[in-house]
Coordinates of C-alpha atoms and ligand atoms in Angstrom, one line a residue:
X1283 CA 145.6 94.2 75.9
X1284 CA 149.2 94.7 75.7
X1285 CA 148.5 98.4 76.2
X1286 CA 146.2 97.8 79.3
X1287 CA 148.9 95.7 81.1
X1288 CA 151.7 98.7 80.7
X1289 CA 149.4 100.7 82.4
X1290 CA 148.4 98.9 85.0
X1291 CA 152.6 98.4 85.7
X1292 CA 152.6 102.1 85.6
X1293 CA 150.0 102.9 87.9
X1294 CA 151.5 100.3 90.4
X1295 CA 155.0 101.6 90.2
X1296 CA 153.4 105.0 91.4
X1297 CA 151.7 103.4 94.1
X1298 CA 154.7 101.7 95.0
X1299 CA 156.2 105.5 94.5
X1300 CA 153.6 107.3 96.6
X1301 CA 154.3 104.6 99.4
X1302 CA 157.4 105.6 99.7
X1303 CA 156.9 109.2 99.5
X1304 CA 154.1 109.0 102.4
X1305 CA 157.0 106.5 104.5
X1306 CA 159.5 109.1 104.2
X1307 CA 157.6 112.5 104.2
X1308 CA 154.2 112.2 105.5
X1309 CA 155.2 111.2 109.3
X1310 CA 158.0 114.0 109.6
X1311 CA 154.5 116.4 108.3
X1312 CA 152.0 115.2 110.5
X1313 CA 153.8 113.4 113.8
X1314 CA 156.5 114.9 116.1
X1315 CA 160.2 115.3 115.6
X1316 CA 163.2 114.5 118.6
X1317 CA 164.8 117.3 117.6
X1318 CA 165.3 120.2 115.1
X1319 CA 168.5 119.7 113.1
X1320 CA 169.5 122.1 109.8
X1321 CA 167.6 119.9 108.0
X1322 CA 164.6 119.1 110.0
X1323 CA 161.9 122.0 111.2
X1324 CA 159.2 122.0 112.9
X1325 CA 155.9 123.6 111.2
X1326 CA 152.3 123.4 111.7
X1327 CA 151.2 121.1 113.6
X1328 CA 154.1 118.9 114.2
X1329 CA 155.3 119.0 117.9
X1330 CA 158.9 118.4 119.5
X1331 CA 158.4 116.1 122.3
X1332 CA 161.1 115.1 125.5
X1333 CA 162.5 111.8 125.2
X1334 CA 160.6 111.0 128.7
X1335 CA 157.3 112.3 127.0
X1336 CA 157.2 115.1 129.7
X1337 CA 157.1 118.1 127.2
X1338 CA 156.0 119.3 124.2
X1339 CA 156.9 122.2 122.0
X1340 CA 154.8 123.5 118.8
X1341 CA 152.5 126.0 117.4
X1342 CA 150.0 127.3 119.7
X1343 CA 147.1 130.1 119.5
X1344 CA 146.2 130.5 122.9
X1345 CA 142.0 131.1 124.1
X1346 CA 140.3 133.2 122.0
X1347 CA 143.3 134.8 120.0
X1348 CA 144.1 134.5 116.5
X1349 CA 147.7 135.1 117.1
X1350 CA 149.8 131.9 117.2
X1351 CA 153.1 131.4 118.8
X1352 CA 156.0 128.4 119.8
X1353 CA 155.6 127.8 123.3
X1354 CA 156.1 124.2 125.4
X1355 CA 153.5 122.6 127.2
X1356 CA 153.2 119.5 129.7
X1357 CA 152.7 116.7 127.2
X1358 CA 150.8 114.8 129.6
X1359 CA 148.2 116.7 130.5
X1360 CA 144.6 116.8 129.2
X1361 CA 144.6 120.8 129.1
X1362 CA 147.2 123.0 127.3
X1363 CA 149.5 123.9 129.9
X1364 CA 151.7 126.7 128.4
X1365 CA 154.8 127.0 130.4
X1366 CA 157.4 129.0 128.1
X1367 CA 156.9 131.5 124.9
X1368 CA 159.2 131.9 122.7
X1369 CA 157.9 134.9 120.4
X1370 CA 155.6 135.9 123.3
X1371 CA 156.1 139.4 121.7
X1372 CA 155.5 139.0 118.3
X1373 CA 152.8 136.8 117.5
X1374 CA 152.3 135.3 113.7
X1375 CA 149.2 135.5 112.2
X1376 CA 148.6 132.2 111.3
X1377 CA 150.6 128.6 112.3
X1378 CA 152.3 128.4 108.3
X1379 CA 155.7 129.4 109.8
X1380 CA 159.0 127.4 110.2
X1381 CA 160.9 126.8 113.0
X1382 CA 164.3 125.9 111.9
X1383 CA 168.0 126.1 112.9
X1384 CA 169.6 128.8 110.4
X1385 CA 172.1 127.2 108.5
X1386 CA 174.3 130.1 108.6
X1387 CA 175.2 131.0 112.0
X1388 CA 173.7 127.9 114.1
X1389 CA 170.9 130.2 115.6
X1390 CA 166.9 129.2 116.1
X1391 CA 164.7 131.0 113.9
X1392 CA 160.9 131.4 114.1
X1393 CA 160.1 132.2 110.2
X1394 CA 156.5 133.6 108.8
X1395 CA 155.5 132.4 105.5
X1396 CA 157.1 135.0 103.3
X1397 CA 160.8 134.0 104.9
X1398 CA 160.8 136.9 107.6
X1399 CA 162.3 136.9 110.8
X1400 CA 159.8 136.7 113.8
X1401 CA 162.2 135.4 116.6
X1402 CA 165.5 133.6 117.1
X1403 CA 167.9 132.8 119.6
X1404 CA 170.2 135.6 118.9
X1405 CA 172.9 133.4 119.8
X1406 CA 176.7 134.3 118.0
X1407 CA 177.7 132.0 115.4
X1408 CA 178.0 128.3 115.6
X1409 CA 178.4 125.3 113.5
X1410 CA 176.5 122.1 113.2
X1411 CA 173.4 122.9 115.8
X1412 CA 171.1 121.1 117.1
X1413 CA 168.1 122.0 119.1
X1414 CA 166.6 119.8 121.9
X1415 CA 163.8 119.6 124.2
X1416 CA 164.5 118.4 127.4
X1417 CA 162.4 116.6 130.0
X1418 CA 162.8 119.2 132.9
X1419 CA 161.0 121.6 129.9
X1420 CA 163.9 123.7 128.8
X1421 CA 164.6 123.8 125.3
X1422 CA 168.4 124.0 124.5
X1423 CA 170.2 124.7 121.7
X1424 CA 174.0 123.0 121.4
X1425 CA 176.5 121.7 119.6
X1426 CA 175.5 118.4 117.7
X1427 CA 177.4 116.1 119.7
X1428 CA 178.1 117.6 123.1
X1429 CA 175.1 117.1 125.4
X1430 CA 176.8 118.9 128.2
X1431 CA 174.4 121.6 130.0
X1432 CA 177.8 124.2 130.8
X1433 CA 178.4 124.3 126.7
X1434 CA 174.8 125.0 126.2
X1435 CA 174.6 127.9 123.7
X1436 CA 171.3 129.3 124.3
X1437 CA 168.5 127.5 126.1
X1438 CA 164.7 128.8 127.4
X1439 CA 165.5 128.7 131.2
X1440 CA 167.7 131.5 130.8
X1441 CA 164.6 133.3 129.0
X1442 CA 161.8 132.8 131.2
X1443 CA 157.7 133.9 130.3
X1444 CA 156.1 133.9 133.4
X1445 CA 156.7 130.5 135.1
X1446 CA 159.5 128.9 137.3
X1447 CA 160.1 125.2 136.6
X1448 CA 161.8 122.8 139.2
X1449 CA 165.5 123.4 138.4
X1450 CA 165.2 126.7 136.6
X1451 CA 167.2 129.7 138.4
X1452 CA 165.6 132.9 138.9
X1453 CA 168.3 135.4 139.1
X1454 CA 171.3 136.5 138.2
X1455 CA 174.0 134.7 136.3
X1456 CA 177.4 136.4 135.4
X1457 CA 178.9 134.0 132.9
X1458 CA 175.8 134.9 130.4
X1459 CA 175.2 138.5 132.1
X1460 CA 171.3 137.7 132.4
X1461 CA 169.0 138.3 135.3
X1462 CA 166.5 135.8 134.7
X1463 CA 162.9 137.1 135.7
X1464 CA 159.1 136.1 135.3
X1465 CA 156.7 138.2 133.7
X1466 CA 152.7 137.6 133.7
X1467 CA 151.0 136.5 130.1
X1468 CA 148.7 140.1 129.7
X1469 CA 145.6 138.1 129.4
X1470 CA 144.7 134.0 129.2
X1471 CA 144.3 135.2 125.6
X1472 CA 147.3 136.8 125.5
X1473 CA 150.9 135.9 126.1
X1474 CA 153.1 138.9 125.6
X1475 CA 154.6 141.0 128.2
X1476 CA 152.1 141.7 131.1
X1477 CA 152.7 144.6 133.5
X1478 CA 153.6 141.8 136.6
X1479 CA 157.0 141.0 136.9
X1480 CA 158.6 138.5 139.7
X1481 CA 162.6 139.9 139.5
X1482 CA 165.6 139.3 141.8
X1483 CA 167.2 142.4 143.2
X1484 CA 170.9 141.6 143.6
X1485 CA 172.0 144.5 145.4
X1486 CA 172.5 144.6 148.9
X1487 CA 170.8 141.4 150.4
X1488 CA 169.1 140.1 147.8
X1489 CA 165.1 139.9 147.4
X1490 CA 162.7 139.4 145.0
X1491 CA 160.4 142.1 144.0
X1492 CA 156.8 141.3 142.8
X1493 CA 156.2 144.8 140.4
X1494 CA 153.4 146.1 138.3
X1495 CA 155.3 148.5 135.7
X1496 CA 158.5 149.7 137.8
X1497 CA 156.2 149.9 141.1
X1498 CA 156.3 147.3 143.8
X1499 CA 153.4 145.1 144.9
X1500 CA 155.2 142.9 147.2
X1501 CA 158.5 141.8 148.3
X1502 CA 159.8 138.3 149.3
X1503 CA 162.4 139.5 152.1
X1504 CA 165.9 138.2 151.7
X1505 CA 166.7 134.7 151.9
X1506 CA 168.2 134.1 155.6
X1507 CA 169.4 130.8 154.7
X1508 CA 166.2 128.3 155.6
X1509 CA 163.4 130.5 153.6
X1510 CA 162.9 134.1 152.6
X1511 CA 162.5 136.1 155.2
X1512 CA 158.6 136.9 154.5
X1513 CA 157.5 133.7 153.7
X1514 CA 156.6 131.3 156.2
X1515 CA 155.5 128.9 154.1
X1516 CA 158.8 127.8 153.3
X1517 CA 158.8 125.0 155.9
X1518 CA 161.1 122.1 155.6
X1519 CA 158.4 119.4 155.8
X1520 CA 157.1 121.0 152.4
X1521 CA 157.6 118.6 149.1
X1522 CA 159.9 121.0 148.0
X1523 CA 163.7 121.5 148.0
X1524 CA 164.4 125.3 147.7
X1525 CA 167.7 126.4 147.1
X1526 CA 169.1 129.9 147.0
X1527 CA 173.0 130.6 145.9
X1528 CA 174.6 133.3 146.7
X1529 CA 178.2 133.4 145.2
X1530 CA 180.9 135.6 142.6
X1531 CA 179.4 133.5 139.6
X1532 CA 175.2 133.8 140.7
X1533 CA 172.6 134.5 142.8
X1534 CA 169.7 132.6 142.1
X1535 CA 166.7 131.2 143.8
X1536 CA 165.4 128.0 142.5
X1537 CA 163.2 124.2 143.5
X1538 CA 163.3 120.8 143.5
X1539 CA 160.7 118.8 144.3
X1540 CA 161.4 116.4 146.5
X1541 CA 158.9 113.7 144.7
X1542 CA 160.2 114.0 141.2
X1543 CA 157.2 112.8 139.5
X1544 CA 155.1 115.6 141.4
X1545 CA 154.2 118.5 139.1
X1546 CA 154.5 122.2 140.7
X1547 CA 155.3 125.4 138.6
X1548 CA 155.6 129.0 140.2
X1549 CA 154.2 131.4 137.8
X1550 CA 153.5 135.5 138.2
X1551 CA 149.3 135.4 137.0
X1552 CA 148.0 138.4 134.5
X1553 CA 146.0 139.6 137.8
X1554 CA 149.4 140.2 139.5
X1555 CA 149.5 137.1 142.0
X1556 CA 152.5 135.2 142.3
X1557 CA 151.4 131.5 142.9
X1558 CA 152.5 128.4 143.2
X1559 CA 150.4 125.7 141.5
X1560 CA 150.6 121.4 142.3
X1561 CA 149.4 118.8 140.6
X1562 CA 147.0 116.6 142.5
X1563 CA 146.7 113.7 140.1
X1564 CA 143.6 112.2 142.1
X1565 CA 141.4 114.8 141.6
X1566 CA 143.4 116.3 138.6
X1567 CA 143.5 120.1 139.4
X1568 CA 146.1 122.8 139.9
X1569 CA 145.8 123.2 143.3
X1570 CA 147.4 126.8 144.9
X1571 CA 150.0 125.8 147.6
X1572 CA 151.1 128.9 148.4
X1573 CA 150.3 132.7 146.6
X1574 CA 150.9 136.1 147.4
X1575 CA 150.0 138.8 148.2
X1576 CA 148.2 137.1 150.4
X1577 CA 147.1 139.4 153.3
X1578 CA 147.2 143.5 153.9
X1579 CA 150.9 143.1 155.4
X1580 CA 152.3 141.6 152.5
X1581 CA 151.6 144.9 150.3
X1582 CA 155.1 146.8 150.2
X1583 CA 155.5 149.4 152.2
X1584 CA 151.8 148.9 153.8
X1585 CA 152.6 150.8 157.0
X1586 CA 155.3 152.8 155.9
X1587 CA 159.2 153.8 157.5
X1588 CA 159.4 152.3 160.5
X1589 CA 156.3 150.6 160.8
X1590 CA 155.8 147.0 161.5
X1591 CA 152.5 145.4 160.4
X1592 CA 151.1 142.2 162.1
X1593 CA 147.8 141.0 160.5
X1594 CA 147.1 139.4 164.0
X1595 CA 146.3 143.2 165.1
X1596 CA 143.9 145.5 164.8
X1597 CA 144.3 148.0 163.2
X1598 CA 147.4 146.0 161.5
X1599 CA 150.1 149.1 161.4
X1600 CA 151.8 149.5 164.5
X1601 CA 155.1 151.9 164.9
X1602 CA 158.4 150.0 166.3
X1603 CA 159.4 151.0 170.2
X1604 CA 160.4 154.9 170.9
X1605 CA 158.7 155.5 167.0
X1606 CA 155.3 157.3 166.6
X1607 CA 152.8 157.8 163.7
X1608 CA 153.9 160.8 161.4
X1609 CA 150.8 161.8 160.3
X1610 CA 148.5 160.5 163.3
X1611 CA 145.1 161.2 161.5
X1612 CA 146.0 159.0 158.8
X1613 CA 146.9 156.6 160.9
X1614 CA 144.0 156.8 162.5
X1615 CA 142.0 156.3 159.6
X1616 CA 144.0 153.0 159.4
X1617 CA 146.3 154.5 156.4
X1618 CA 149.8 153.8 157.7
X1619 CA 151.4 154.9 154.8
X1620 CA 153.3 157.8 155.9
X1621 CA 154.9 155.7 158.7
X1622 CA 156.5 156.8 162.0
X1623 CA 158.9 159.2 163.4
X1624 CA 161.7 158.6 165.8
X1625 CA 160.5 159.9 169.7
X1626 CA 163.9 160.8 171.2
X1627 CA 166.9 161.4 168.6
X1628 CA 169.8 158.8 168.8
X1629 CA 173.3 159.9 170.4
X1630 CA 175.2 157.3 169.0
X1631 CA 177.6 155.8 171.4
X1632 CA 175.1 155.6 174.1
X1633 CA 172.6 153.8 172.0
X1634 CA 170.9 150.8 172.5
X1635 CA 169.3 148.0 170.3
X1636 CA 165.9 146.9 170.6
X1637 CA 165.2 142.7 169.6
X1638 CA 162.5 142.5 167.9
X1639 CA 161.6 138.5 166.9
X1640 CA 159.9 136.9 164.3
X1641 CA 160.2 139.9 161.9
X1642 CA 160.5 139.8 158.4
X1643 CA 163.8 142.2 157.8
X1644 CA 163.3 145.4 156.5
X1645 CA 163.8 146.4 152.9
X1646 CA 166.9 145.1 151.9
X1647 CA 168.6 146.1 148.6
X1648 CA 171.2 148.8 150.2
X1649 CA 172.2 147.0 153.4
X1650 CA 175.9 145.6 153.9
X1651 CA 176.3 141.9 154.1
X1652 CA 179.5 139.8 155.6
X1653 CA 178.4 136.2 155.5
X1654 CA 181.9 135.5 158.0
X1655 CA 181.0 137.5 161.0
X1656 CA 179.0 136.4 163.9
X1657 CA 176.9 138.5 165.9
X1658 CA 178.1 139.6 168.8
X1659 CA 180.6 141.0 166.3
X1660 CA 178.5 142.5 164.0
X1661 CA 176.5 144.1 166.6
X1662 CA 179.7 145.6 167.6
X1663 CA 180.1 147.1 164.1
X1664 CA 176.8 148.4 164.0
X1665 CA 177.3 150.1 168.1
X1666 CA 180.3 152.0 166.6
X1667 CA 179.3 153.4 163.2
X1668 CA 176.6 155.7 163.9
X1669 CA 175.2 155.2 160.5
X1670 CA 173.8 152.1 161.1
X1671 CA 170.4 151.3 162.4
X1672 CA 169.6 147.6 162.6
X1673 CA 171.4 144.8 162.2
X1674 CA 170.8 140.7 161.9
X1675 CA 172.6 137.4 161.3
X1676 CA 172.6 137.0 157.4
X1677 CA 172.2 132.8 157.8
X1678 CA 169.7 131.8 160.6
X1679 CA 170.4 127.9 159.6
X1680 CA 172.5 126.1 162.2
X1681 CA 172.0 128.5 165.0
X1682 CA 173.2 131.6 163.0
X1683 CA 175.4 133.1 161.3
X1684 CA 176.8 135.9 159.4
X1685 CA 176.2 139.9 159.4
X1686 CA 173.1 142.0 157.9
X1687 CA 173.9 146.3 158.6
X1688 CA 171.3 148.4 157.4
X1689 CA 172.0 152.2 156.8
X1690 CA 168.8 153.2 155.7
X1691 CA 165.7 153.9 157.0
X1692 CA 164.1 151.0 157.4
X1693 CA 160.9 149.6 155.7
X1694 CA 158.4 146.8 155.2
X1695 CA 158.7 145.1 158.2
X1696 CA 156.2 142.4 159.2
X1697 CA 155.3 141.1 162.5
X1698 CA 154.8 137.2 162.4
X1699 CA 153.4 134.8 165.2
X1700 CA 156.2 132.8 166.9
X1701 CA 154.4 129.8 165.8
X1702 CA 153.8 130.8 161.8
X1703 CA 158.0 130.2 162.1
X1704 CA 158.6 133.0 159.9
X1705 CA 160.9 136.4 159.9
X1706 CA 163.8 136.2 162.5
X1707 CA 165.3 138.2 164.9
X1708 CA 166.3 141.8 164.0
X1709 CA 168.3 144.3 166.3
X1710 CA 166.8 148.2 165.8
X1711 CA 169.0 151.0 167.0
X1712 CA 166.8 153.0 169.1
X1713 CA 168.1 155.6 172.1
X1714 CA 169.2 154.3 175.2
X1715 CA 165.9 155.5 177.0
X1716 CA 164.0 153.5 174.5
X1717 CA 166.4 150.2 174.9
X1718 CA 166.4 150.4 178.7
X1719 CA 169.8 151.2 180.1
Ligands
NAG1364 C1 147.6 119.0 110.8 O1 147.2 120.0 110.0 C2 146.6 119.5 108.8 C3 146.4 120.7 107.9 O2 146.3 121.9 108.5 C4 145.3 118.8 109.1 O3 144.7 118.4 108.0 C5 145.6 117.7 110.1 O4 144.4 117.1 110.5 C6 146.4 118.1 111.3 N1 146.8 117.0 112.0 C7 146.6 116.9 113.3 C8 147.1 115.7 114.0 O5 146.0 117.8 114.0
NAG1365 C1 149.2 133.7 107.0 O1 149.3 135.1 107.3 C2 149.9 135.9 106.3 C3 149.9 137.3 106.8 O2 150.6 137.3 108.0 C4 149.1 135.8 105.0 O3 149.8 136.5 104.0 C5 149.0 134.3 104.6 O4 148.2 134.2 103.4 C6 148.5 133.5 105.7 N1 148.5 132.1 105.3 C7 147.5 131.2 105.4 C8 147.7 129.8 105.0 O5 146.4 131.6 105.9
NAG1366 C1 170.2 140.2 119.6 O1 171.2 140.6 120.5 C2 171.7 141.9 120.3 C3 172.9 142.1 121.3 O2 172.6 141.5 122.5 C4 170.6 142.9 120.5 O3 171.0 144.2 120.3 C5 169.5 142.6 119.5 O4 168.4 143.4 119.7 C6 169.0 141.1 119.6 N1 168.1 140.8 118.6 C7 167.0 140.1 118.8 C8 166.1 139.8 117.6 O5 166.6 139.8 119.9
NAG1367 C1 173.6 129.0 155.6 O1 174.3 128.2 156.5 C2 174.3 126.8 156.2 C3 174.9 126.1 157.4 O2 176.1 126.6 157.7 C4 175.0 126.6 154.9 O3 174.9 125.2 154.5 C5 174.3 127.4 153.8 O4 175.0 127.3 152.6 C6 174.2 128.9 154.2 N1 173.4 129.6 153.3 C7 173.9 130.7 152.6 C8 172.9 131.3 151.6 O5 175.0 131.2 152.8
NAG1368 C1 155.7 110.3 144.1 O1 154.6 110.8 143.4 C2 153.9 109.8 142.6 C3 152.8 110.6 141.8 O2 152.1 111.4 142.6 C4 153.3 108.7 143.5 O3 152.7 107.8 142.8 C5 154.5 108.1 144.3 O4 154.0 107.2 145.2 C6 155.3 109.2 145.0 N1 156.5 108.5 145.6 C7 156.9 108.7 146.8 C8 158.1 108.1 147.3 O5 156.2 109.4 147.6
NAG1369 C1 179.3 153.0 158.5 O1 178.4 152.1 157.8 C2 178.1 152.6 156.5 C3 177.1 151.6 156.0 O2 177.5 150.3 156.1 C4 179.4 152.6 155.7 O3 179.1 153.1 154.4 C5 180.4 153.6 156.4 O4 181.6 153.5 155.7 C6 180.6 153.1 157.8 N1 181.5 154.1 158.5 C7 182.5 153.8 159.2 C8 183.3 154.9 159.9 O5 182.9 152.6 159.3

C-alpha cells in the first residue's frame, strides 16, 4: 500500500515535471519566435513572424525541390509568397539546420546538421545581436537595444533575390559600397541565381538594365525626374509613390504605395520579364500592373544607332531626320539592327538641332549630366563642342530643368504617342541642311 502511494507521488511529480518542460520548451519547438537572440534559433518548422503579422521567415523547400532554404514570405496570404532568400545559392538538404546568431562575432548563421556553415551575414564583429523581422519584410540584424535603421548592421534589403518591396532601394549605396540588384529565381522550383538580372547603371545618367548573363534585354531609360524615360506607365494618378535619388551618398530607385495596406512587389520572373504584381484582395490574385518587355520597341537596341522605333508604325524601325538605313536590305526585311548612317556629315559650328518629342532618350550610361543648367544654356554647350550630339533637360518636372550631353552615338530611342505621356523632348545634332537654316 505504502509502496503504491510513493509511486503514484512519483509519477505525479513527473507529470507535474513534464508540464513544465512542454510550458517552457515545447512552444519555442513548434510555434514562432519575435526574434533570434544568441540564445534563441530558429529550426524546423518554427517561423519568425513581424510584430504586425505581415511577414514570415522560416524553412522553406520550394515546388517540387528537395532542397530547402530561409526565405520570408507574406504571412497573410493563403499561398507561399517567397519574397527574399537567404542561401538562395546553397540549398540544404533537408530542414534539420539552425538558424542562429553566432555567439562569437554577432553574425547570422544558417547551420546544417553536422555544424557547417551554409550562409551568414558576413557582417564584422559585434557584440550582443539580435536579429529582427520587420513588417515592411526586411530582416535586420542590430545591436540589442538600438532599433535605429542607420546603425543597422546587416539587413535583407541590402541583399535582394529577385523582388523589390515598397521602401527597398535598388541601386547604389556608398556608405555600405553595394549596388543592390534583382536577380530571377532559375525555376518556380528553383531559387538560386537565374540568368535575369534587373541592375542600376550608375554611370553617366543613370538606367536600369534588364540582362540575361551580361547581355541586355531591355532598358528603363533614365529617370527625368517624373518617371523613367521609357516607361509611360509611371503616371502620377497610379497607387504608387516612386522615388528616385540621385545624390554623393546614393542613387537609388525605389516605391511607396500610396495605400499602405495595398500589396505590390516588382520582381525580375525566371522567364526574363520584369513585372509588377498587386494584390486585388476581392478576387485575390496577383494581378500584372505593369511588365516589360512589353512590345518590339522595348527590346534594346531593336532598331539599332540612330534609329527610333515607334510600335505605332509599320514596319516599327524608322531612321532619325538626315539618317538612313545602313544596311537597306535588312531593313527591308524589317531587321533594323544595323541602324542608320548620317546623310550629310556635320560641320560643327553651322550645325543645327533637330526636336524630336516624346522620345525616350537614347542610351545613357556615358552622357554628361549638370542638374544646374537650364537649356538654353546647355544647348549652348552642346552648339560649341563639336563632340556632342544631342542634348535634353535632365528634370522635365516643374517645366524643366537641368543639362543631359551625349557624346556617343546614340541608341535605343523610342517614339511614343503624345498622348501615352512618355519620353520627352530630345535635341539631335544633325547638319544645317537637315535642321533647316
Ligand atoms: C513540425 O515538425 C514536426 C516534426 O517534423 C511535426 O511533427 C509537426 O507536425 C510540425 N508542426 C507543424 C505545425 O507543422
Ligand atoms: C539531412 O541531410 C544530411 C545530408 O545533408 C544527412 O546527413 C542527414 O541525415 C539528414 N537529416 C535528416 C533528419 O534527414
Ligand atoms: C564575406 O565577405 C568577404 C569580404 O567582403 C568575402 O571575401 C567573403 O567571400 C564573404 N563570405 C561569405 C560567406 O559570403
Ligand atoms: C526634379 O525637379 C523637381 C522640382 O524642382 C525636384 O523636386 C526633384 O528633386 C528633381 N529630381 C531630381 C532627380 O533631381
Ligand atoms: C486601402 O486599401 C484597403 C485594402 O485594399 C482598403 O480597404 C481601404 O479602403 C483603402 N484605403 C483608402 C484610403 O483608399
Ligand atoms: C566636349 O564634350 C565632351 C563630352 O562631354 C567632353 O569630354 C569634352 O571635354 C568637351 N570638349 C570641350 C572642348 O569642352
Amino acid at each position: 500500500m505504502r509502496n503504491t502511494t510513493h509511486h503514484h507521488h512519483c509519477r505525479h511529480r513527473h507529470l507535474i515535471y513534464y508540464f513544465f518542460i512542454s510550458l517552457t520548451i515545447f512552444p519555442l519547438l513548434t510555434t514562432s519566435i519575435n526574434l533570434i537572440t544568441p540564445t534563441q534559433f530558429l529550426t524546423g518548422n518554427q517561423t519568425v513572424i513581424s510584430a504586425g503579422e505581415e511577414f514570415e521567415l522560416g524553412f522553406f523547400n520550394p515546388g517540387a525541390s528537395n532542397n530547402w532554404y530561409i526565405g520570408i514570405w507574406y504571412k497573410k496570404m493563403e499561398s507561399k509568397i517567397v519574397v527574399w532568400v537567404a542561401n538562395r545559392d546553397s540549398p540544404l538538404k533537408n530542414s534539420s539546420a539552425i538558424l542562429k546568431i553566432n555567439s562569437d562575432d554577432g553574425n547570422l548563421v544558417l547551420l546544417d546538421d553536422s555544424g557547417k556553415s551554409i550562409w551568414s551575414s558576413n557582417y564584422s564583429r559585434a557584440k550582443s545581436t539580435v536579429a529582427e523581422l520587420l513588417d515592411n519584410g526586411n530582416f535586420v540584424l542590430r545591436l540589442e537595444n538600438d532599433k535605429n535603421p542607420e546603425n543597422y548592421l546587416w539587413q535583407s534589403f541590402d541583399y535582394p533575390t529577385d523582388t523589390l518591396l515598397p521602401g527597398m532601394k535598388l541601386g547604389w549605396d556608398s556608405k555600405s559600397r553595394l549596388n543592390r540588384y534583382l536577380t530571377s529565381w532559375k525555376s518556380p522550383d528553383d531559387p538560386s541565381s537565374g540568368d535575369f538580372s534587373f541592375k542600376l547603371d550608375i554611370n553617366g545618367f543613370p538606367e536600369i538594365y534588364l540582362t540575361r548573363k551580361q547581355r541586355i534585354i531591355y532598358r528603363s531609360g533614365p529617370w527625368n525626374g517624373l518617371r523613367f524615360s521609357g516607361v509611360p506607365e509611371m503616371k502620377s494618378t497610379s497607387p504608387f509613390n516612386f522615388q528616385f535619388a540621385m545624390n554623393r551618398d546614393e542613387v537609388y530607385y525605389s516605391f511607396n504605395l500610396k495605400n499602405e495596406s495595398v500589396y505590390s512587389r516588382l520582381l525580375v520572373i525566371h522567364t526574363g520579364i520584369l513585372q509588377r504584381l498587386t494584390w486585388i484582395p476581392t478576387s485575390k490574385i496577383w494581378s500584372p500592373f505593369w511588365y516589360a518587355p512589353r512590345d518590339q520597341c522595348d527590346y534594346y537596341r531593336e532598331c539599332g544607332v540612330y534609329g527610333i522605333c515607334d510600335t505605332n508604325d509599320s514596319p516599327v524601325c524608322n531612321c532619325v531626320k538626315g539618317f538612313e538605313p545602313r544596311n537597306l536590305q535588312a531593313w527591308n526585311l524589317r531587321d533594323g539592327r544595323d541602324g542608320c548612317v548620317r546623310v550629310s556629315k556635320l560641320q560643327c559650328e553651322s550645325d543645327g538641332f533637330l526636336k524630336l518629342s516624346n522620345v525616350k532618350l537614347p542610351e545613357s550610361g556615358t552622357a554628361f549630366v549638370d542638374p544646374e543648367m537650364g537649356l538654353a544654356e546647355c544647348g549652348e554647350l552642346c552648339k560649341r563642342n563639336c563632340s556632342c550630339l544631342g542634348y535634353s533637360n535632365s528634370n522635365i518636372s516643374s517645366g524643366g530643368a537641368g543639362c543631359v550631353i551625349w557624346a556617343a552615338d546614340l541608341y535605343d530611342m523610342r517614339q511614343y504617342a503624345a498622348a501615352e505621356g512618355g519620353g520627352q523632348d530630345f535635341y539631335l545634332r544633325v547638319s544645317a541642311a537637315d535642321s533647316g537654316m
